[in-house]
Amino acid sequence: MVSSLSEWFWNERLWFPEGLGWADLEDKDGRVYAKASDLWVVLPIALAFLVIRQIFERLVATPLAAVMGVKEKVRLIVSHNPTLESFYCNTTKNPSQSSIDSLCKQTGCSERQVQRWFRRRRNQDRPSLLKKFKEASWRFTFYLLAFIAGLAALIDKPWLYDFKEMWQGFPILTLLPSQYWYYMIELGFYVSLIFSVASDVKRKDFKEQMVHHMATIFLISFSWCVNYIRAGTLIMLLHDSSDYLLESAKIFIYAGWRNTSNYVFFLFAAVFIFTRLYIFPFYIIYSTYIYPMTMYSPFFGYYFLNFLMMVLQCLHIFWAILILRMAVRFLSSDVCTQHCTHTLTTLHTHPDNTTHTL
């Protein structure tokens, strides 16, 4: 059954125009093409990222936090109470009134003492400000360097300026070293996020993060295997252009630089809306929907690619609406800094739920 499924999945009639297939992507005459077997290199790259991250957080992010004045709040340590601890760990961190009454009877504590114990116990479990700062610093550094590297890799490529060039000669598109490393490093970074999720700050959108990371890995791998390399590099560059701005806004809010964080957030919102709601639909999607049909008859891979692009655009619209609401709220509220603090510490899209999805 597995072999039959694999044979069906790799059927060249699904992924290539009529008359073309996997044989056309075999290396020859010094020309190299993307192959599914190349993706194995992602695992050692992901492990390398985990090591580099630990070094970065210790030698760069921690001293930077001290320079920027990141201050930890002193948290009171709760007294050890086996009954309350068991209830906290095994039942709920936010007991109802009836549960509090029952716990009062079991422990001999007053209602106020039980409520205070749970409040302090929850505070103990909250990640420290320094930990959040280090994580945001790591992501900011990667996204900024990835954007610069992607721009350097594409700056002299004709399909950066004429999107029709993405499909000239498809699928027989020679793989360039810069494209290879851009793909492998981006993919390796997202695999490393899967490995590190257990030790990272666990946010309210934890499940959404996991779905996003897995979808990102699938989509980058898919575009690699069927040689949508040129389209894939453009889309990754487009998403990289705003991600580092969001992470930098988080860094400033953790450091207490609220006005700077607000300005950076508005810059992020402007770049996000321009790239995701203008360039992406009117240039990228237009090129993937219109241009291939001027060269080939429709095939499954063409429909599948554009389906994924439309799903991605729907996510862009959803997040853009949320970002605009936040921006309006910031402008119209006298407690702008409070809203910004909550937003930047909980917003985890790329904006981490839509970025790097192809």
GROMACS .gro file of C-alpha atoms in nm:
model
  358
    1MET     CA    1   0.000   0.000   0.000
    2VAL     CA    2   0.283   0.237   0.089
    3SER     CA    3   0.460   0.168  -0.240
    4SER     CA    4   0.138   0.224  -0.433
    5LEU     CA    5   0.079   0.552  -0.254
    6SER     CA    6   0.437   0.662  -0.319
    7GLU     CA    7   0.409   0.570  -0.687
    8TRP     CA    8   0.088   0.772  -0.714
    9PHE     CA    9   0.232   1.071  -0.531
   10TRP     CA   10   0.544   1.088  -0.747
   11ASN     CA   11   0.351   1.039  -1.071
   12GLU     CA   12   0.505   1.295  -1.307
   13ARG     CA   13   0.167   1.355  -1.470
   14LEU     CA   14   0.060   1.520  -1.146
   15TRP     CA   15   0.346   1.764  -1.109
   16PHE     CA   16   0.468   1.846  -1.460
   17PRO     CA   17   0.322   1.973  -1.787
   18GLU     CA   18   0.253   1.716  -2.056
   19GLY     CA   19   0.567   1.582  -2.217
   20LEU     CA   20   0.794   1.662  -1.922
   21GLY     CA   21   0.887   1.455  -1.617
   22TRP     CA   22   1.145   1.354  -1.361
   23ALA     CA   23   1.389   1.239  -1.629
   24ASP     CA   24   1.422   1.601  -1.742
   25LEU     CA   25   1.556   1.693  -1.396
   26GLU     CA   26   1.846   1.450  -1.392
   27ASP     CA   27   2.187   1.618  -1.354
   28LYS     CA   28   2.375   1.633  -1.683
   29ASP     CA   29   2.618   1.849  -1.877
   30GLY     CA   30   2.717   2.031  -1.558
   31ARG     CA   31   2.358   2.138  -1.489
   32VAL     CA   32   2.226   2.056  -1.141
   33TYR     CA   33   1.859   2.031  -1.042
   34ALA     CA   34   1.673   2.015  -0.711
   35LYS     CA   35   1.607   1.662  -0.582
   36ALA     CA   36   1.405   1.532  -0.289
   37SER     CA   37   1.714   1.354  -0.152
   38ASP     CA   38   1.878   1.694  -0.099
   39LEU     CA   39   1.642   1.759   0.191
   40TRP     CA   40   1.828   1.520   0.423
   41VAL     CA   41   2.090   1.792   0.477
   42VAL     CA   42   1.824   1.991   0.662
   43LEU     CA   43   1.858   1.773   0.975
   44PRO     CA   44   2.224   1.857   1.050
   45ILE     CA   45   2.152   2.222   0.966
   46ALA     CA   46   1.865   2.223   1.218
   47LEU     CA   47   2.091   2.071   1.486
   48ALA     CA   48   2.356   2.332   1.407
   49PHE     CA   49   2.095   2.606   1.455
   50LEU     CA   50   2.013   2.467   1.801
   51VAL     CA   51   2.379   2.488   1.902
   52ILE     CA   52   2.428   2.833   1.749
   53ARG     CA   53   2.115   2.957   1.926
   54GLN     CA   54   2.246   2.853   2.268
   55ILE     CA   55   2.575   3.029   2.201
   56PHE     CA   56   2.397   3.339   2.069
   57GLU     CA   57   2.160   3.367   2.365
   58ARG     CA   58   2.444   3.332   2.614
   59LEU     CA   59   2.711   3.548   2.449
   60VAL     CA   60   2.502   3.805   2.260
   61ALA     CA   61   2.141   3.825   2.376
   62THR     CA   62   2.211   3.822   2.751
   63PRO     CA   63   2.467   4.107   2.743
   64LEU     CA   64   2.239   4.297   2.502
   65ALA     CA   65   1.952   4.264   2.749
   66ALA     CA   66   2.168   4.417   3.021
   67VAL     CA   67   2.268   4.706   2.794
   68MET     CA   68   1.905   4.773   2.699
   69GLY     CA   69   1.794   4.766   3.060
   70VAL     CA   70   1.578   4.454   3.060
   71LYS     CA   71   1.472   4.416   3.420
   72GLU     CA   72   1.321   4.114   3.585
   73LYS     CA   73   1.036   4.150   3.830
   74VAL     CA   74   1.094   3.994   4.169
   75ARG     CA   75   0.852   3.704   4.206
   76LEU     CA   76   0.744   3.572   4.542
   77ILE     CA   77   0.800   3.201   4.596
   78VAL     CA   78   0.494   3.016   4.723
   79SER     CA   79   0.516   2.801   5.032
   80HIS     CA   80   0.515   2.428   4.963
   81ASN     CA   81   0.164   2.282   4.994
   82PRO     CA   82   0.124   1.927   4.854
   83THR     CA   83  -0.257   1.950   4.827
   84LEU     CA   84  -0.260   2.278   4.639
   85GLU     CA   85   0.037   2.177   4.424
   86SER     CA   86  -0.133   1.853   4.323
   87PHE     CA   87  -0.452   2.039   4.232
   88TYR     CA   88  -0.252   2.299   4.037
   89CYS     CA   89  -0.057   2.042   3.834
   90ASN     CA   90  -0.328   1.780   3.778
   91THR     CA   91  -0.658   1.969   3.769
   92THR     CA   92  -0.642   2.339   3.683
   93LYS     CA   93  -0.433   2.648   3.743
   94ASN     CA   94  -0.747   2.860   3.784
   95PRO     CA   95  -0.978   2.691   4.037
   96SER     CA   96  -1.347   2.777   4.050
   97GLN     CA   97  -1.511   2.911   4.364
   98SER     CA   98  -1.642   2.568   4.457
   99SER     CA   99  -1.291   2.421   4.415
  100ILE     CA  100  -1.145   2.694   4.633
  101ASP     CA  101  -1.400   2.619   4.905
  102SER     CA  102  -1.309   2.250   4.889
  103LEU     CA  103  -0.936   2.326   4.903
  104CYS     CA  104  -0.990   2.551   5.203
  105LYS     CA  105  -1.145   2.260   5.390
  106GLN     CA  106  -0.865   2.022   5.289
  107THR     CA  107  -0.578   2.254   5.378
  108GLY     CA  108  -0.721   2.458   5.662
  109CYS     CA  109  -0.630   2.779   5.478
  110SER     CA  110  -0.858   3.076   5.430
  111GLU     CA  111  -1.012   3.156   5.091
  112ARG     CA  112  -0.782   3.454   5.051
  113GLN     CA  113  -0.474   3.245   5.129
  114VAL     CA  114  -0.570   2.984   4.867
  115GLN     CA  115  -0.636   3.252   4.604
  116ARG     CA  116  -0.304   3.420   4.681
  117TRP     CA  117  -0.120   3.087   4.661
  118PHE     CA  118  -0.260   3.013   4.314
  119ARG     CA  119  -0.187   3.365   4.193
  120ARG     CA  120   0.177   3.346   4.302
  121ARG     CA  121   0.210   2.991   4.171
  122ARG     CA  122   0.091   3.105   3.827
  123ASN     CA  123   0.340   3.391   3.837
  124GLN     CA  124   0.620   3.144   3.906
  125ASP     CA  125   0.537   2.953   3.588
  126ARG     CA  126   0.535   3.261   3.369
  127PRO     CA  127   0.848   3.282   3.153
  128SER     CA  128   1.095   3.546   3.260
  129LEU     CA  129   1.128   3.869   3.066
  130LEU     CA  130   1.490   3.783   2.992
  131LYS     CA  131   1.390   3.452   2.834
  132LYS     CA  132   1.136   3.626   2.609
  133PHE     CA  133   1.396   3.888   2.517
  134LYS     CA  134   1.653   3.625   2.421
  135GLU     CA  135   1.406   3.433   2.205
  136ALA     CA  136   1.292   3.750   2.026
  137SER     CA  137   1.656   3.853   1.974
  138TRP     CA  138   1.737   3.516   1.819
  139ARG     CA  139   1.443   3.527   1.579
  140PHE     CA  140   1.513   3.891   1.492
  141THR     CA  141   1.874   3.808   1.408
  142PHE     CA  142   1.780   3.513   1.190
  143TYR     CA  143   1.499   3.689   1.002
  144LEU     CA  144   1.711   3.997   0.937
  145LEU     CA  145   2.007   3.793   0.812
  146ALA     CA  146   1.773   3.571   0.606
  147PHE     CA  147   1.620   3.878   0.442
  148ILE     CA  148   1.963   4.023   0.362
  149ALA     CA  149   2.088   3.687   0.232
  150GLY     CA  150   1.776   3.635   0.022
  151LEU     CA  151   1.805   3.982  -0.126
  152ALA     CA  152   2.172   3.922  -0.206
  153ALA     CA  153   2.087   3.590  -0.371
  154LEU     CA  154   1.812   3.740  -0.588
  155ILE     CA  155   1.928   4.095  -0.656
  156ASP     CA  156   2.087   4.003  -0.989
  157LYS     CA  157   1.821   3.751  -1.096
  158PRO     CA  158   1.581   3.855  -1.375
  159TRP     CA  159   1.274   3.699  -1.206
  160LEU     CA  160   1.307   3.947  -0.918
  161TYR     CA  161   1.212   4.224  -1.161
  162ASP     CA  162   1.009   4.035  -1.421
  163PHE     CA  163   0.794   3.767  -1.258
  164LYS     CA  164   0.727   3.603  -1.592
  165GLU     CA  165   1.088   3.486  -1.582
  166MET     CA  166   0.992   3.249  -1.298
  167TRP     CA  167   0.837   3.017  -1.556
  168GLN     CA  168   1.072   3.050  -1.850
  169GLY     CA  169   1.192   2.697  -1.918
  170PHE     CA  170   0.994   2.542  -1.629
  171PRO     CA  171   1.045   2.278  -1.496
  172ILE     CA  172   1.396   2.247  -1.638
  173LEU     CA  173   1.540   2.522  -1.417
  174THR     CA  174   1.904   2.489  -1.315
  175LEU     CA  175   1.965   2.503  -0.941
  176LEU     CA  176   2.207   2.774  -0.832
  177PRO     CA  177   2.423   2.742  -0.518
  178SER     CA  178   2.265   3.055  -0.368
  179GLN     CA  179   1.917   2.907  -0.415
  180TYR     CA  180   2.026   2.579  -0.261
  181TRP     CA  181   2.159   2.736   0.057
  182TYR     CA  182   1.871   2.984   0.086
  183TYR     CA  183   1.625   2.695   0.082
  184MET     CA  184   1.820   2.465   0.311
  185ILE     CA  185   1.888   2.734   0.574
  186GLU     CA  186   1.526   2.853   0.581
  187LEU     CA  187   1.399   2.497   0.606
  188GLY     CA  188   1.661   2.403   0.865
  189PHE     CA  189   1.557   2.698   1.081
  190TYR     CA  190   1.194   2.588   1.089
  191VAL     CA  191   1.290   2.230   1.168
  192SER     CA  192   1.497   2.364   1.458
  193LEU     CA  193   1.186   2.545   1.588
  194ILE     CA  194   1.009   2.209   1.604
  195PHE     CA  195   1.298   2.066   1.807
  196SER     CA  196   1.315   2.362   2.047
  197VAL     CA  197   0.942   2.406   2.103
  198ALA     CA  198   0.952   2.215   2.432
  199SER     CA  199   1.194   2.463   2.589
  200ASP     CA  200   1.061   2.782   2.428
  201VAL     CA  201   0.812   3.016   2.591
  202LYS     CA  202   0.476   2.841   2.563
  203ARG     CA  203   0.229   3.099   2.433
  204LYS     CA  204  -0.147   3.094   2.404
  205ASP     CA  205  -0.122   3.013   2.034
  206PHE     CA  206   0.106   2.713   2.091
  207LYS     CA  207  -0.106   2.477   1.879
  208GLU     CA  208  -0.132   2.731   1.600
  209GLN     CA  209   0.246   2.771   1.607
  210MET     CA  210   0.298   2.398   1.569
  211VAL     CA  211   0.052   2.378   1.279
  212HIS     CA  212   0.221   2.674   1.118
  213HIS     CA  213   0.572   2.530   1.154
  214MET     CA  214   0.465   2.193   1.014
  215ALA     CA  215   0.281   2.357   0.723
  216THR     CA  216   0.585   2.572   0.651
  217ILE     CA  217   0.815   2.271   0.641
  218PHE     CA  218   0.574   2.088   0.408
  219LEU     CA  219   0.533   2.380   0.170
  220ILE     CA  220   0.902   2.462   0.143
  221SER     CA  221   0.978   2.093   0.087
  222PHE     CA  222   0.700   2.063  -0.171
  223SER     CA  223   0.820   2.362  -0.372
  224TRP     CA  224   1.171   2.218  -0.367
  225CYS     CA  225   1.072   1.869  -0.483
  226VAL     CA  226   0.871   1.987  -0.785
  227ASN     CA  227   1.122   2.258  -0.875
  228TYR     CA  228   0.915   2.567  -0.799
  229ILE     CA  229   1.245   2.713  -0.681
  230ARG     CA  230   1.219   3.059  -0.833
  231ALA     CA  231   0.867   3.117  -0.703
  232GLY     CA  232   0.966   2.977  -0.364
  233THR     CA  233   1.265   3.209  -0.320
  234LEU     CA  234   1.056   3.514  -0.409
  235ILE     CA  235   0.785   3.421  -0.158
  236MET     CA  236   1.037   3.356   0.119
  237LEU     CA  237   1.202   3.692   0.052
  238LEU     CA  238   0.864   3.865   0.060
  239HIS     CA  239   0.783   3.716   0.400
  240ASP     CA  240   1.129   3.781   0.542
  241SER     CA  241   1.087   4.151   0.466
  242SER     CA  242   0.853   4.213   0.760
  243ASP     CA  243   0.927   3.937   1.013
  244TYR     CA  244   1.234   4.099   1.164
  245LEU     CA  245   1.038   4.420   1.225
  246LEU     CA  246   0.786   4.236   1.443
  247GLU     CA  247   1.062   4.071   1.645
  248SER     CA  248   1.242   4.403   1.690
  249ALA     CA  249   0.919   4.559   1.820
  250LYS     CA  250   0.901   4.277   2.076
  251ILE     CA  251   1.262   4.340   2.177
  252PHE     CA  252   1.188   4.707   2.245
  253ILE     CA  253   0.873   4.632   2.442
  254TYR     CA  254   1.058   4.383   2.662
  255ALA     CA  255   1.326   4.648   2.721
  256GLY     CA  256   1.062   4.902   2.821
  257TRP     CA  257   1.119   5.127   2.518
  258ARG     CA  258   0.748   5.161   2.457
  259ASN     CA  259   0.747   5.459   2.220
  260THR     CA  260   1.016   5.301   2.002
  261SER     CA  261   0.824   4.974   2.003
  262ASN     CA  262   0.507   5.152   1.890
  263TYR     CA  263   0.686   5.320   1.599
  264VAL     CA  264   0.845   4.993   1.489
  265PHE     CA  265   0.510   4.816   1.515
  266PHE     CA  266   0.347   5.071   1.283
  267LEU     CA  267   0.638   5.029   1.039
  268PHE     CA  268   0.591   4.653   1.055
  269ALA     CA  269   0.217   4.694   0.989
  270ALA     CA  270   0.285   4.912   0.684
  271VAL     CA  271   0.542   4.671   0.537
  272PHE     CA  272   0.321   4.371   0.611
  273ILE     CA  273   0.016   4.520   0.439
  274PHE     CA  274   0.216   4.643   0.139
  275THR     CA  275   0.392   4.311   0.080
  276ARG     CA  276   0.110   4.068   0.173
  277LEU     CA  277  -0.195   4.254   0.039
  278TYR     CA  278  -0.044   4.425  -0.264
  279ILE     CA  279   0.272   4.263  -0.395
  280PHE     CA  280   0.175   3.906  -0.309
  281PRO     CA  281  -0.173   3.892  -0.472
  282PHE     CA  282  -0.123   4.134  -0.760
  283TYR     CA  283   0.223   4.021  -0.865
  284ILE     CA  284   0.319   3.683  -0.716
  285ILE     CA  285  -0.019   3.509  -0.741
  286TYR     CA  286  -0.085   3.673  -1.077
  287SER     CA  287   0.241   3.529  -1.209
  288THR     CA  288   0.169   3.177  -1.079
  289TYR     CA  289  -0.189   3.182  -1.212
  290ILE     CA  290  -0.154   3.351  -1.552
  291TYR     CA  291   0.194   3.294  -1.691
  292PRO     CA  292   0.213   2.910  -1.676
  293MET     CA  293  -0.103   2.885  -1.885
  294THR     CA  294   0.060   3.085  -2.164
  295MET     CA  295   0.320   2.809  -2.195
  296TYR     CA  296   0.153   2.481  -2.093
  297SER     CA  297  -0.182   2.310  -2.064
  298PRO     CA  298  -0.324   2.296  -1.709
  299PHE     CA  299  -0.191   2.016  -1.485
  300PHE     CA  300  -0.253   1.912  -1.125
  301GLY     CA  301   0.063   2.075  -0.990
  302TYR     CA  302  -0.050   2.408  -1.133
  303TYR     CA  303  -0.388   2.388  -0.957
  304PHE     CA  304  -0.234   2.264  -0.633
  305LEU     CA  305   0.022   2.544  -0.623
  306ASN     CA  306  -0.238   2.812  -0.680
  307PHE     CA  307  -0.469   2.656  -0.421
  308LEU     CA  308  -0.191   2.685  -0.163
  309MET     CA  309  -0.125   3.043  -0.271
  310MET     CA  310  -0.490   3.137  -0.221
  311VAL     CA  311  -0.498   2.974   0.123
  312LEU     CA  312  -0.188   3.171   0.212
  313GLN     CA  313  -0.349   3.492   0.090
  314CYS     CA  314  -0.656   3.427   0.304
  315LEU     CA  315  -0.427   3.401   0.606
  316HIS     CA  316  -0.263   3.729   0.505
  317ILE     CA  317  -0.601   3.902   0.494
  318PHE     CA  318  -0.699   3.757   0.832
  319TRP     CA  319  -0.381   3.877   1.001
  320ALA     CA  320  -0.391   4.214   0.825
  321ILE     CA  321  -0.738   4.278   0.971
  322LEU     CA  322  -0.610   4.199   1.320
  323ILE     CA  323  -0.306   4.421   1.273
  324LEU     CA  324  -0.520   4.711   1.148
  325ARG     CA  325  -0.752   4.675   1.446
  326MET     CA  326  -0.453   4.687   1.677
  327ALA     CA  327  -0.316   4.995   1.501
  328VAL     CA  328  -0.651   5.177   1.525
  329ARG     CA  329  -0.680   5.082   1.891
  330PHE     CA  330  -0.328   5.213   1.958
  331LEU     CA  331  -0.405   5.546   1.791
  332SER     CA  332  -0.741   5.598   1.961
  333SER     CA  333  -0.656   5.481   2.311
  334ASP     CA  334  -0.490   5.669   2.594
  335VAL     CA  335  -0.342   5.339   2.712
  336CYS     CA  336  -0.159   5.265   2.391
  337THR     CA  337   0.144   5.121   2.564
  338GLN     CA  338  -0.063   4.866   2.754
  339HIS     CA  339  -0.224   4.740   2.435
  340CYS     CA  340   0.112   4.728   2.259
  341THR     CA  341   0.265   4.526   2.541
  342HIS     CA  342  -0.013   4.268   2.528
  343THR     CA  343  -0.014   4.255   2.148
  344LEU     CA  344   0.356   4.216   2.091
  345THR     CA  345   0.399   3.951   2.358
  346THR     CA  346   0.109   3.740   2.231
  347LEU     CA  347   0.120   3.801   1.856
  348HIS     CA  348   0.325   3.512   1.717
  349THR     CA  349   0.280   3.495   1.346
  350HIS     CA  350   0.563   3.564   1.105
  351PRO     CA  351   0.358   3.722   1.159
  352ASP     CA  352   0.459   3.397   1.268
  353ASN     CA  353   0.152   3.215   1.151
  354THR     CA  354   0.178   3.308   0.789
  355THR     CA  355   0.536   3.365   0.705
  356HIS     CA  356   0.766   3.139   0.513
  357THR     CA  357   0.487   2.921   0.397
  358LEU     CA  358   0.634   2.838   0.062
   0.00000   0.00000   0.00000
